[in-house]
Each structure stands twice: as structure tokens, then as C-alpha cells.
Coordinates of C-alpha atoms in Angstrom, one line a residue:
Chain A
M1 CA -40.3 15.4 28.2
S2 CA -37.6 17.6 26.9
G3 CA -35.7 20.6 28.3
F4 CA -37.6 22.7 25.7
D5 CA -41.1 22.1 27.1
T6 CA -41.4 25.5 28.7
L7 CA -40.3 27.3 25.6
L8 CA -42.6 25.2 23.4
A9 CA -45.6 25.8 25.7
K10 CA -45.3 29.5 25.0
Q11 CA -45.7 28.9 21.3
N12 CA -49.1 28.6 19.7
S13 CA -48.4 26.6 16.6
K14 CA -49.0 23.2 15.3
L15 CA -45.2 22.6 15.0
A16 CA -44.8 23.4 18.7
L17 CA -47.7 21.0 19.6
D18 CA -46.1 18.3 17.4
A19 CA -42.7 18.9 18.9
Q20 CA -44.1 18.6 22.4
A21 CA -46.0 15.4 21.5
L22 CA -43.0 13.8 19.8
G23 CA -40.3 14.9 22.2
L24 CA -36.6 14.7 21.5
P25 CA -35.2 11.7 19.5
T26 CA -34.2 8.8 21.7
K27 CA -31.5 6.3 21.1
R28 CA -34.1 4.2 19.2
V29 CA -34.0 6.7 16.4
E30 CA -31.2 5.3 14.2
S31 CA -29.8 8.7 13.2
W32 CA -29.6 9.8 16.9
K33 CA -28.5 6.5 18.3
Y34 CA -25.2 7.8 19.7
V35 CA -26.1 11.4 20.4
P36 CA -25.8 12.2 24.2
T37 CA -29.1 14.0 24.8
R38 CA -28.6 14.4 28.6
A39 CA -27.9 18.2 28.4
L40 CA -30.8 18.7 26.0
T41 CA -33.3 17.0 28.2
R42 CA -32.1 18.0 31.6
T43 CA -31.4 21.7 31.0
S44 CA -34.4 24.0 31.3
W45 CA -33.8 26.0 28.2
V46 CA -34.7 29.6 28.1
E47 CA -35.0 32.1 25.3
A48 CA -31.6 33.6 24.5
T49 CA -30.8 37.3 24.9
P50 CA -29.4 38.9 21.7
R51 CA -25.9 40.4 22.0
S52 CA -24.4 43.2 20.1
A53 CA -22.3 42.2 17.2
S54 CA -20.1 43.8 14.6
G55 CA -20.9 42.5 11.1
F56 CA -23.2 39.8 10.0
A57 CA -23.8 37.5 13.0
L58 CA -26.3 35.1 14.5
T59 CA -27.2 35.8 18.1
A60 CA -30.0 34.4 20.1
G61 CA -31.7 33.0 17.0
R62 CA -31.6 36.3 15.2
F63 CA -29.4 37.7 12.5
T64 CA -27.7 41.1 12.9
Q65 CA -26.5 43.4 10.2
A66 CA -27.6 41.2 7.3
P67 CA -26.0 42.5 4.1
R68 CA -28.4 45.0 2.6
G69 CA -27.5 44.2 -0.9
L70 CA -28.4 40.5 -0.4
Q71 CA -31.2 40.6 2.1
V72 CA -34.7 40.1 0.6
Q73 CA -36.9 42.3 2.8
G74 CA -40.3 40.8 3.7
A75 CA -39.7 37.9 1.5
S76 CA -42.1 35.0 1.5
L77 CA -40.7 31.6 0.9
T78 CA -41.4 29.9 -2.5
E79 CA -43.4 26.7 -2.5
T80 CA -40.2 24.7 -3.0
E81 CA -38.4 26.4 -0.1
S82 CA -41.4 25.9 2.2
A83 CA -41.7 22.3 1.2
R84 CA -38.0 21.7 1.8
L85 CA -38.1 23.3 5.2
D86 CA -41.2 21.5 6.1
A87 CA -39.6 18.2 5.2
L88 CA -36.5 19.2 7.3
Y89 CA -38.5 20.2 10.3
H90 CA -40.5 16.9 10.3
A91 CA -37.4 14.7 10.1
Q92 CA -37.2 14.1 13.8
G93 CA -38.1 15.7 17.2
F94 CA -35.2 18.1 17.5
A95 CA -35.8 19.5 14.0
L96 CA -39.5 20.0 14.9
T97 CA -38.4 21.8 18.0
H98 CA -36.1 24.0 15.8
G99 CA -39.0 24.7 13.5
A100 CA -41.3 25.6 16.4
L101 CA -38.8 27.8 18.3
E102 CA -37.2 29.5 15.2
S103 CA -36.9 33.2 16.0
E104 CA -36.1 34.3 12.5
C105 CA -36.0 33.1 8.9
L106 CA -33.7 35.3 6.8
V107 CA -33.7 35.1 3.0
L108 CA -30.6 36.2 1.1
R109 CA -30.4 36.5 -2.7
V110 CA -27.4 36.6 -4.9
A111 CA -28.5 38.1 -8.2
K112 CA -27.8 36.5 -11.6
T113 CA -24.1 36.2 -12.5
D114 CA -23.1 38.1 -9.4
T115 CA -20.3 37.0 -7.1
Q116 CA -20.4 37.6 -3.4
T117 CA -18.5 36.6 -0.2
L118 CA -20.2 36.6 3.1
S119 CA -18.9 36.0 6.6
L120 CA -21.3 34.8 9.3
T121 CA -20.3 34.6 13.0
R122 CA -22.4 32.5 15.3
L123 CA -22.2 34.1 18.7
A124 CA -22.4 32.0 21.8
N125 CA -25.5 32.2 23.9
Q126 CA -25.4 32.5 27.7
A127 CA -25.9 29.7 30.2
C128 CA -29.1 27.7 29.5
E129 CA -30.0 29.9 26.6
A130 CA -31.1 28.4 23.3
G131 CA -31.5 30.2 19.9
F132 CA -32.9 28.8 16.7
A133 CA -32.8 30.4 13.3
T134 CA -33.1 29.6 9.6
L135 CA -31.2 31.1 6.7
V136 CA -32.4 30.7 3.1
I137 CA -29.8 31.5 0.4
R138 CA -31.0 31.9 -3.1
V139 CA -28.2 31.9 -5.6
E140 CA -29.5 32.8 -9.0
A141 CA -28.4 31.5 -12.4
G142 CA -24.7 31.8 -12.9
A143 CA -24.1 33.5 -9.6
H144 CA -21.7 32.5 -6.8
L145 CA -21.7 32.9 -3.1
T146 CA -18.9 32.0 -0.7
L147 CA -20.2 31.7 2.9
L148 CA -17.6 31.7 5.7
E149 CA -19.2 30.4 8.9
T150 CA -17.4 30.8 12.1
F151 CA -18.2 30.3 15.8
E152 CA -17.4 32.5 18.7
H153 CA -15.4 30.8 21.4
S154 CA -16.9 32.2 24.6
E155 CA -16.0 31.6 28.3
T156 CA -19.5 30.3 29.1
M157 CA -19.1 27.3 31.3
D158 CA -22.7 26.1 31.4
A159 CA -24.7 24.5 28.6
N160 CA -25.8 26.8 25.8
L161 CA -27.4 26.0 22.5
D162 CA -27.3 27.4 19.0
S163 CA -29.2 25.9 16.2
L164 CA -29.1 27.0 12.6
C165 CA -30.8 25.6 9.5
I166 CA -29.4 26.7 6.2
L167 CA -31.2 26.1 2.9
W168 CA -29.2 26.7 -0.2
M169 CA -31.2 27.1 -3.4
L170 CA -28.7 26.9 -6.3
E171 CA -30.1 27.8 -9.7
R172 CA -28.8 26.7 -13.0
D173 CA -24.9 27.2 -13.3
A174 CA -24.9 28.7 -9.8
S175 CA -22.4 27.8 -7.2
G176 CA -22.0 28.0 -3.5
T177 CA -18.8 27.5 -1.4
H178 CA -19.4 27.0 2.2
V179 CA -16.5 27.2 4.6
R180 CA -17.1 26.3 8.2
Y181 CA -14.8 26.6 11.2
Q182 CA -16.5 25.4 14.4
A183 CA -14.4 26.2 17.4
A184 CA -17.2 27.0 19.9
N185 CA -16.5 26.6 23.6
D186 CA -16.6 23.2 25.3
S187 CA -20.0 23.7 26.9
A188 CA -21.8 24.6 23.7
Q189 CA -24.5 22.4 22.1
T190 CA -24.2 23.3 18.4
F191 CA -26.7 22.2 15.8
T192 CA -26.5 22.9 12.1
S193 CA -28.7 21.5 9.4
I194 CA -27.7 22.3 5.8
D195 CA -29.9 21.5 2.9
V196 CA -28.8 22.1 -0.6
Q197 CA -30.9 22.0 -3.7
T198 CA -29.1 22.2 -7.0
A199 CA -30.4 22.8 -10.5
E200 CA -28.6 22.0 -13.8
N201 CA -24.8 22.5 -13.7
A202 CA -25.0 23.9 -10.2
R203 CA -22.2 23.2 -7.8
Y204 CA -21.9 23.2 -4.0
T205 CA -18.6 22.7 -2.2
M206 CA -18.1 22.6 1.5
Q207 CA -15.0 22.6 3.7
S208 CA -15.8 22.0 7.4
V209 CA -13.6 21.9 10.4
D210 CA -15.0 21.0 13.8
F211 CA -12.9 21.4 16.9
G212 CA -15.2 22.8 19.5
S213 CA -18.5 22.3 21.3
K214 CA -19.5 19.8 23.9
L215 CA -22.0 18.4 21.3
A216 CA -21.8 19.4 17.7
R217 CA -24.4 17.9 15.4
T218 CA -24.3 18.6 11.7
D219 CA -26.8 17.3 9.2
I220 CA -25.9 17.9 5.5
Q221 CA -28.3 17.0 2.7
V222 CA -27.5 17.7 -0.9
T223 CA -29.9 17.0 -3.7
L224 CA -28.3 16.9 -7.1
G225 CA -31.5 17.8 -9.0
G226 CA -30.2 19.0 -12.3
R227 CA -28.0 17.4 -15.0
G228 CA -24.3 18.3 -14.5
A229 CA -24.9 19.3 -10.9
N230 CA -22.1 18.3 -8.6
T231 CA -20.9 18.6 -5.0
E232 CA -17.6 18.2 -3.1
L233 CA -17.8 17.9 0.6
H234 CA -14.7 17.8 2.9
G235 CA -14.7 17.7 6.6
L236 CA -12.3 17.3 9.5
A237 CA -13.5 16.7 13.1
V238 CA -11.1 16.7 16.1
T239 CA -12.7 15.5 19.3
N240 CA -11.1 15.6 22.7
G241 CA -12.1 15.4 26.4
S242 CA -15.7 14.3 26.5
Q243 CA -16.8 16.1 23.3
Y244 CA -19.2 14.5 20.9
H245 CA -19.2 15.3 17.2
D246 CA -21.8 13.9 14.8
T247 CA -22.0 14.4 11.1
H248 CA -24.9 13.0 9.1
L249 CA -24.4 13.4 5.4
S250 CA -26.8 12.5 2.6
V251 CA -26.3 13.1 -1.1
D252 CA -29.2 12.3 -3.4
H253 CA -28.3 11.8 -7.1
A254 CA -31.9 12.5 -8.2
V255 CA -31.0 12.8 -12.0
G256 CA -28.3 11.5 -14.3
D257 CA -24.9 13.0 -15.1
T258 CA -24.3 14.2 -11.6
Q259 CA -21.2 13.9 -9.5
S260 CA -20.4 13.9 -5.8
A261 CA -17.2 13.5 -3.9
M262 CA -16.8 13.4 -0.1
A263 CA -13.7 13.1 2.1
F264 CA -14.1 13.2 5.9
R265 CA -11.5 12.7 8.5
T266 CA -12.0 12.3 12.2
M267 CA -9.6 12.2 15.1
V268 CA -10.7 11.3 18.6
D269 CA -8.7 11.7 21.7
G270 CA -9.4 11.4 25.4
K271 CA -13.0 10.2 26.1
G272 CA -14.3 11.9 23.0
E273 CA -16.7 10.3 20.6
A274 CA -17.5 11.0 17.0
T275 CA -20.1 9.7 14.6
F276 CA -20.0 9.9 10.8
N277 CA -22.8 8.7 8.7
G278 CA -22.5 9.3 5.0
R279 CA -25.2 8.1 2.7
V280 CA -25.2 8.4 -1.0
L281 CA -28.3 7.5 -3.0
I282 CA -28.2 7.1 -6.7
R283 CA -31.7 6.9 -8.0
K284 CA -32.9 4.6 -10.8
D285 CA -32.9 7.3 -13.5
A286 CA -29.6 8.9 -12.4
Q287 CA -27.5 7.1 -15.0
R288 CA -23.9 8.1 -15.6
S289 CA -23.6 9.5 -12.1
A290 CA -20.4 9.3 -10.2
T291 CA -19.6 9.3 -6.5
E292 CA -16.5 8.9 -4.4
Q293 CA -16.5 8.7 -0.6
S294 CA -13.5 8.5 1.6
V295 CA -13.8 8.3 5.3
A296 CA -10.8 7.9 7.6
N297 CA -10.8 7.9 11.3
L298 CA -8.0 7.9 13.9
L299 CA -8.4 6.9 17.5
L300 CA -5.7 8.7 19.6
S301 CA -6.7 7.1 22.9
D302 CA -8.0 3.9 24.3
T303 CA -11.0 5.6 25.7
G304 CA -12.3 7.4 22.6
R305 CA -15.0 6.0 20.3
I306 CA -15.7 6.4 16.6
N307 CA -18.9 5.3 14.9
P308 CA -18.5 5.5 11.1
K309 CA -21.2 4.4 8.8
P310 CA -20.8 4.9 5.1
E311 CA -23.8 3.9 3.0
L312 CA -24.1 3.6 -0.7
E313 CA -27.5 2.9 -2.2
I314 CA -27.5 2.5 -6.0
Y315 CA -30.5 1.8 -8.2
A316 CA -29.0 2.9 -11.5
D317 CA -26.8 0.5 -13.5
D318 CA -24.5 2.9 -15.3
V319 CA -22.6 4.6 -12.5
T320 CA -19.1 5.0 -11.1
A321 CA -19.0 4.6 -7.3
S322 CA -16.2 4.1 -4.9
H323 CA -16.1 4.3 -1.1
G324 CA -13.6 3.5 1.6
C325 CA -13.8 3.7 5.3
T326 CA -11.0 3.1 7.8
V327 CA -10.6 3.3 11.6
G328 CA -7.1 3.1 13.0
N329 CA -5.4 3.4 16.3
F330 CA -2.7 6.0 16.5
N331 CA -0.6 4.9 19.5
Q332 CA 2.5 6.4 21.0
T333 CA 4.8 4.7 18.4
G334 CA 2.7 6.0 15.5
S335 CA 2.8 9.5 17.1
F336 CA 6.6 9.2 17.4
I337 CA 7.0 8.1 13.8
C338 CA 5.0 11.0 12.5
R339 CA 7.0 13.5 14.7
S340 CA 10.2 12.0 13.5
R341 CA 9.0 12.4 9.9
R342 CA 7.9 15.9 10.6
S343 CA 4.4 15.0 9.7
L344 CA 2.7 16.1 12.9
Chain B
M1 CA 29.0 15.9 13.1
L2 CA 27.9 13.6 16.0
S3 CA 29.8 13.3 19.3
I4 CA 28.5 10.8 21.9
R5 CA 30.3 11.1 25.2
N6 CA 29.9 8.7 28.1
L7 CA 26.2 8.0 27.4
H8 CA 24.4 6.1 30.0
A9 CA 20.7 5.2 29.7
K10 CA 18.1 3.0 31.3
I11 CA 14.6 1.8 30.7
N12 CA 12.5 1.5 33.8
E13 CA 15.2 0.7 36.3
T14 CA 17.3 -1.5 34.0
P15 CA 20.6 0.1 32.7
I16 CA 21.0 -0.5 29.0
L17 CA 23.8 1.9 27.9
K18 CA 26.8 2.0 30.2
G19 CA 29.1 4.6 28.8
I20 CA 29.0 4.9 25.0
N21 CA 31.6 7.0 23.3
L22 CA 31.5 7.6 19.6
E23 CA 32.6 10.2 17.1
I24 CA 31.0 10.4 13.6
N25 CA 32.4 12.9 11.1
P26 CA 30.7 14.1 7.9
G27 CA 30.6 11.6 5.1
E28 CA 31.4 8.6 7.3
V29 CA 29.5 5.4 7.5
H30 CA 29.7 3.7 10.9
A31 CA 28.3 0.2 11.5
I32 CA 27.4 -0.9 15.0
M33 CA 27.2 -4.6 15.4
G34 CA 26.6 -6.7 18.5
P35 CA 24.7 -9.5 20.1
N36 CA 21.0 -9.3 21.0
G37 CA 20.3 -7.1 24.0
A38 CA 23.5 -5.2 23.7
G39 CA 21.8 -1.8 23.4
K40 CA 22.1 -1.1 19.7
S41 CA 18.4 -0.2 19.1
T42 CA 18.4 1.7 22.4
L43 CA 21.2 3.9 21.2
T44 CA 19.4 4.8 17.9
S45 CA 16.1 5.3 19.7
I46 CA 17.7 7.7 22.2
L47 CA 19.4 9.6 19.3
A48 CA 16.1 9.9 17.5
G49 CA 14.3 11.1 20.7
R50 CA 12.1 8.3 21.9
D51 CA 11.0 9.2 25.4
E52 CA 10.7 5.8 27.0
Y53 CA 14.4 5.7 27.7
E54 CA 16.0 7.8 30.5
V55 CA 19.5 9.2 29.9
T56 CA 21.2 9.1 33.2
A57 CA 24.6 10.5 32.3
G58 CA 26.7 11.7 29.3
E59 CA 26.0 14.0 26.4
V60 CA 25.3 13.9 22.7
V61 CA 26.4 16.8 20.6
Y62 CA 25.0 17.0 17.0
Q63 CA 26.3 19.8 14.8
G64 CA 27.1 21.9 17.8
Q65 CA 23.7 21.4 19.5
N66 CA 22.8 19.4 22.6
L67 CA 20.8 16.7 20.8
L68 CA 19.2 15.3 24.0
E69 CA 17.4 18.6 24.6
L70 CA 15.6 18.6 21.2
E71 CA 12.1 17.2 20.6
P72 CA 11.9 14.4 18.0
E73 CA 10.6 16.8 15.3
E74 CA 13.4 19.3 16.1
R75 CA 15.9 16.5 15.6
A76 CA 14.3 15.6 12.3
W77 CA 14.4 19.3 11.3
A78 CA 18.1 19.3 12.2
G79 CA 18.6 16.5 9.6
L80 CA 18.4 13.4 11.7
F81 CA 16.5 10.4 10.3
L82 CA 15.7 7.1 12.0
S83 CA 14.9 4.1 9.9
F84 CA 12.8 1.9 12.3
Q85 CA 13.7 -1.7 13.0
Y86 CA 9.9 -2.5 13.2
P87 CA 8.1 0.1 11.0
V88 CA 4.6 0.3 12.5
E89 CA 1.4 0.3 10.6
I90 CA -0.7 3.5 10.8
P91 CA -4.2 2.6 9.5
G92 CA -6.1 5.6 8.2
V93 CA -3.0 7.5 7.1
K94 CA -2.0 7.1 3.5
N95 CA 1.6 6.7 2.7
I96 CA 1.5 9.5 0.2
Y97 CA 0.1 11.9 2.8
L98 CA 2.8 11.1 5.3
L99 CA 5.6 11.4 2.6
K100 CA 4.2 14.7 1.2
A101 CA 3.8 16.2 4.7
A102 CA 7.3 15.1 5.7
V103 CA 8.9 16.4 2.5
N104 CA 7.2 19.7 2.6
A105 CA 7.9 20.2 6.4
M106 CA 11.6 19.6 5.6
R107 CA 11.5 22.0 2.7
E108 CA 9.8 24.7 4.8
H109 CA 12.5 24.3 7.4
R110 CA 15.1 24.7 4.7
D111 CA 13.3 27.8 3.3
L112 CA 12.4 26.0 0.1
P113 CA 9.0 26.4 -1.5
E114 CA 6.4 23.7 -0.9
L115 CA 6.2 21.1 -3.6
K116 CA 2.9 21.1 -5.5
A117 CA 1.2 17.8 -5.9
A118 CA 2.5 17.2 -9.4
E119 CA 6.1 18.1 -8.4
F120 CA 5.9 15.8 -5.5
L121 CA 4.6 13.0 -7.6
K122 CA 7.4 13.4 -10.0
L123 CA 10.0 13.3 -7.2
V124 CA 8.5 10.4 -5.4
R125 CA 8.2 8.4 -8.7
E126 CA 11.9 8.8 -9.2
K127 CA 12.6 7.4 -5.7
L128 CA 10.1 4.6 -6.1
K129 CA 11.9 3.5 -9.2
I130 CA 15.2 3.4 -7.3
M131 CA 13.6 1.3 -4.6
Q132 CA 11.8 -0.8 -7.2
M133 CA 8.5 -0.1 -5.5
D134 CA 5.1 0.1 -7.2
E135 CA 3.3 3.4 -7.2
A136 CA 0.4 1.6 -5.5
F137 CA 2.3 1.7 -2.3
L138 CA 1.7 5.4 -2.2
H139 CA -2.0 5.0 -1.9
R140 CA -2.0 2.3 0.8
N141 CA -2.1 3.2 4.5
V142 CA 1.4 3.5 6.0
N143 CA 2.9 0.0 6.2
E144 CA -0.5 -1.6 6.4
G145 CA -0.4 -5.0 4.7
F146 CA 3.2 -4.4 3.6
S147 CA 5.6 -7.4 3.8
G148 CA 8.7 -7.1 6.0
G149 CA 10.8 -6.3 3.0
E150 CA 8.3 -3.7 1.7
K151 CA 8.3 -1.9 5.0
K152 CA 12.1 -1.7 5.0
R153 CA 12.1 -0.4 1.4
N154 CA 9.5 2.1 2.4
E155 CA 11.8 3.3 5.2
I156 CA 14.7 3.9 2.7
L157 CA 12.3 5.5 0.3
Q158 CA 11.5 8.0 3.1
M159 CA 15.2 8.6 3.7
Q160 CA 15.7 9.3 0.0
L161 CA 13.0 11.8 0.0
L162 CA 14.0 13.6 3.2
E163 CA 17.8 13.7 2.4
P164 CA 18.9 13.7 6.0
T165 CA 22.3 14.8 7.2
L166 CA 22.6 11.9 9.6
A167 CA 20.8 8.6 9.0
L168 CA 20.3 6.1 11.8
L169 CA 19.4 2.8 10.2
D170 CA 18.3 0.3 12.8
E171 CA 18.5 -3.2 11.5
T172 CA 17.4 -2.2 8.1
D173 CA 18.6 -5.5 6.8
S174 CA 16.5 -7.8 9.0
G175 CA 13.8 -9.7 7.3
L176 CA 15.1 -9.0 3.8
D177 CA 15.6 -11.6 1.1
V178 CA 18.7 -11.4 -1.1
D179 CA 17.2 -9.2 -3.8
A180 CA 15.6 -6.8 -1.3
L181 CA 18.9 -6.6 0.6
R182 CA 20.7 -5.5 -2.5
I183 CA 18.0 -2.9 -3.4
V184 CA 18.1 -1.5 0.1
G185 CA 21.9 -1.5 0.2
E186 CA 22.1 0.3 -3.1
G187 CA 19.5 2.7 -1.9
I188 CA 21.7 3.6 1.0
N189 CA 24.8 3.8 -1.1
R190 CA 23.1 6.3 -3.4
M191 CA 22.7 8.6 -0.3
R192 CA 26.3 8.5 0.6
S193 CA 27.9 11.9 0.2
P194 CA 30.7 13.9 1.9
E195 CA 28.1 15.9 3.9
R196 CA 26.0 12.9 5.0
S197 CA 26.8 10.4 7.7
V198 CA 25.2 7.1 8.4
L199 CA 25.0 5.1 11.6
L200 CA 24.0 1.6 10.6
V201 CA 22.9 -1.0 13.2
T202 CA 23.1 -4.6 12.1
H203 CA 23.5 -8.1 13.4
Y204 CA 25.1 -9.5 10.3
Q205 CA 27.9 -8.7 7.9
R206 CA 25.8 -9.3 4.8
L207 CA 24.5 -5.7 4.4
L208 CA 28.0 -4.5 4.8
D209 CA 29.0 -6.3 1.6
T210 CA 27.0 -3.7 -0.2
V211 CA 27.3 -0.7 2.1
K212 CA 30.9 -0.7 3.0
P213 CA 31.4 1.1 6.3
D214 CA 34.3 3.3 7.2
F215 CA 34.2 2.0 10.8
V216 CA 32.8 -1.0 12.5
H217 CA 32.0 -1.0 16.3
V218 CA 31.1 -3.8 18.5
L219 CA 28.5 -2.9 21.1
A220 CA 28.1 -5.4 23.9
D221 CA 26.7 -5.0 27.4
G222 CA 26.0 -1.3 26.8
Q223 CA 29.5 -0.3 25.8
I224 CA 31.5 -0.2 22.6
K225 CA 34.0 -2.9 23.2
L226 CA 35.9 -2.8 20.0
S227 CA 36.2 -0.6 16.9
G228 CA 37.9 -1.2 13.6
D229 CA 37.5 -1.0 9.9
Y230 CA 35.4 -3.2 7.6
T231 CA 37.6 -6.3 8.3
L232 CA 36.3 -6.3 11.8
A233 CA 32.9 -7.2 10.4
L234 CA 34.4 -10.1 8.5
R235 CA 36.1 -11.3 11.6
L236 CA 32.9 -11.1 13.6
E237 CA 31.0 -13.1 11.0
K238 CA 33.7 -15.8 11.3
E239 CA 34.3 -15.8 15.1
G240 CA 31.1 -14.4 16.6
Y241 CA 30.8 -12.1 19.6
E242 CA 31.7 -14.4 22.4
G243 CA 35.4 -13.5 22.7
I244 CA 34.6 -9.8 22.5
E245 CA 31.7 -9.9 25.1
A246 CA 34.0 -11.6 27.5
A247 CA 36.7 -8.9 27.0

């Protein structure tokens, strides 16, 4: 049983049937072990009502005012894109639910050697409303896109849900910069799944800041699929009250001469909880690859909780890899020292 | 620069300071000595802004401002620096981040441009050399795994970078071996200037051999019982505090 059953029952698709049969992930699913699913299962979710927006926005699972120059009208997905989304949707029960309830799949395209900047605002849904959407971004050879993703902070007091799946397809020498600032209101259930496919010499960078939401779950998967491809991922999550933030990150060095660097910082105060899972896979043939991962967490209270899990899986023998993970208590004295040193 | 008048303070319901009076002028180095439990660390903690102490009477004027009304960071912006008796470990926060944030916050307050990473590294390397510290200290978490002496050197390194107007050094000499004591003492001496004052709390005279104070005060039972020049420290080393406490 899940709070999405009524919505799923209205759909006549295999995905919806599969989602209903599978249900939402339980704590037995390793990647959802710490996720508080109470609001997801106990809320009777209804279809969200679109709101008016100025500029490119996501509301009720639909995009408004997509940039004309970038939007690919009536586009059908390529085989690779369909395969990627299919794999994402079948990862677990919530992703299946997303796939089944998705209202829109928008395709954007940045033409060869072009440079574009795009701002996307994710508007809050109303009480008990849920919206699901997918964005496919094709960045052609040598082109660059900067995506600024922000979240509206509404006054909605009851649970509301917004789920977005973003698929980046970066062609040869293309690059994508993704800047995220998540400050949704404290009743929001915010889900984001980011999948990045990189060709030769392509580059994906992300800076992500998470402050808001009752529950914010972010899945990031980067496949370094062409020689010279590289990624840099930076994140900061600050959790307070009874918020829960969860970042699941996976970088796949599928071929050689690829680089990845990750730095994630988390601070938890009050009864907040945060989970960080960072997995780096270096495949057997991905020789001369390099990866760095730095994860540092600070507990600001005795009642908060942090669940960090860095994972490094290396099958090649000519690689450079480093990772570090710390969890520290930041008590009153530590706070005083930083204030005295003007560092807070 | 600093004027402490009839300062009384307590922690929980226990009175610690019972009427401290002290004047510190620019360029002066004052040493406060005294037996355990006299209130030496309480005095520096109150001056730096720790909130577990309650000031029950008196006032502290620093450069014309009521110091007791300022938050810890405001005191730091105003040029106050406290070297901690027990520098705490802050796991997860790298020393270099703390130092760079502190230096740039100070520069911003003084309307100076932020130091770029390369500029900061150049500056911090100069100071590390003075304190005879390895660059590896920068990349370790604040005080984590540092020996007692390394923690104290790290405190003086911070002082060198922040260039305070008034430095409060709380038992900076405790736990130091002879060589570390000399390095720390020389580090403090390098900071002496006509515009900068130092209030140095110590149990022993040995640090004062290197850092010669202009004034020595004996704090006992929450009050300054006796003040004098450097020779008072020599006398205390020979005779102890007993006679003074009884006075």
C-alpha cells in the first residue's frame, strides 16, 4: 500500500501496475534504509493543480514557459535516452511511481558550440498534491548549459510533493553546470533524480545546497562514458528541526582517462537527520582514472543523526583514488571558538 | 585600551570574580599570575564573551565601547583575540578552512580585499615558519590529534594571522616543553607593538623570561591582590602565593 494508490489506479500503464505491485521502498531496501516514508504512505496524494508562473518553472508536474530556442517540440526520445529513463524508473518503487505518474517529459537541446543559461523554479504544490515530471537535456558537441534550479518557499503547512527526474546527455566536448538551491518549505517532500551521461571530454559540474523540505531526497548518477570525461560534484546540506536530507551519489568510471571529484558537507541540528551515500565505481577497463571524494559532517546537537557511507569500488589497477569521511560533534565550545575566530 | 572596573562575576551561584580593577594601555604586556581557582581563566573568558559566566557588577570598557554588550564575534571584529587554555578539537573542520575564514572575515571588517587562496597560502606559510610548524597541520582537522604543544602553537599561529589589538593568552605556556615554550614566547614577542596589548595569564614565571611583561598582577580569590613589575614574578617564583593570598 502507498499513498499513491488512488493516483496509480487511474493510470492504464504497465509502469503503474508494476508500481502498485511493488509499492514504495521499505527499510529493507538498502538505499532507502533511513528514509522516513510515513508521509509518503499515509498521505492520500492527489494530482497537483498547476499554478501560474513567470519564467521557466515546474508546477504540478508540468513545465511552464519552456525556452522556445531550446525546447524540442514533439520530440521522441532516442533509444539511449529511453533506456536510461527505463533503468532509472525500475531502480525502486518510488522511481516506478514517478515513471507511472509523470505528467510531462520535456526535451531541451543546446545546439553545437552554443552557450546557454537557464533558470528553473520548482513551485510548491498545495496540501496533499503531488507532481511528477522529467526533463531531458541534450547538450550537443562543444556546447554548454548552465542550469540554475531553485525551489519556491511557500507557506503550505501540509505535506506536498514534487518529484523531478533530470537526464543530462552531454555529447563530445560538451559541458553542463548545474547549480541547485533547495530551500523549499518545511512540509515539502522533494525528490530529484539526476542522471548524467557523458561522452568524450564532456564535463558535468554540480553545486548543490539543501536547506529546506521536510524530506529531500536527491539521487545523482554520473556515467563517465567517454575518454577525458570528468565531473565535479559539490554539496552542502543543512538539516534542522525534524528534517531529513538524503543524497545518494554514484559515479561510474566506465572508460579510462576519466576524472571525478566530490566534496559534500552536512550539518545537522535539532532532531534532523541526514544520509550521504557516495559510490564511485571504476571499471576494469577504466585505466588511468582518478577520483577524489571528501565527505565531512558536523552534528550540532545531541539529538541529530548522520548516516554517511562512502563507497569505492575499483576493478582497474592503474588508478588514483582518495576518499575521506568524517563525522564530528560541534558543541558549544566549538561554536564559541569559531565565533571568536570570526569563522561562523 | 582596556579598562576593567569593579568586575564581579559568578558561574551558577558561585562568585568567582569579586571586584577586579585593571587598566591596560596600548603597547603594554600585562601578566596575571595566581593560584589555581583564583579566577584567571574566568577573567579572560568573560573578556572574550563566553556566556556561561554571569557578570553581576562592574564594567569593562574596550576602546571606548562597553565590551560586555558585544557578542563574541563582535569582540573579535573589534580586535580581541583569546588563546584558549584548552584548545578544543573540531572534527570535520580543517585547520586551513578555519584560518582562511577567520583571516578573510577580519580583512572584510577592516575593508581589506579578501585574500585569494594563493595569497593566503603565502601568508600562512610565513607564519608557519615562524611557529616552526609543518604545512601538514593546515590540512588536519582543527586540533584533532595535535599534541598539547602543537595545539598551543596553533593558537599563536592564529594570533599571528589575525593581528589582534588586544591578545588574551590563557595559560599558553601550560603543557609546553622547553623548545616549544621558546617558540611560543618568541611568537608572542614578534607580535608586540606600540598599538597592541597583551594580557597573559600564567601560573609560572618561565614564559615571562621570554615575554617580559610591563606589569605583573597577582589574582587571588577573585581580586587583584598585588601589582608590580617583572620582578614581582621572580618573587612569586621564589616565595609562592601563600603570603599574598593571606593578605
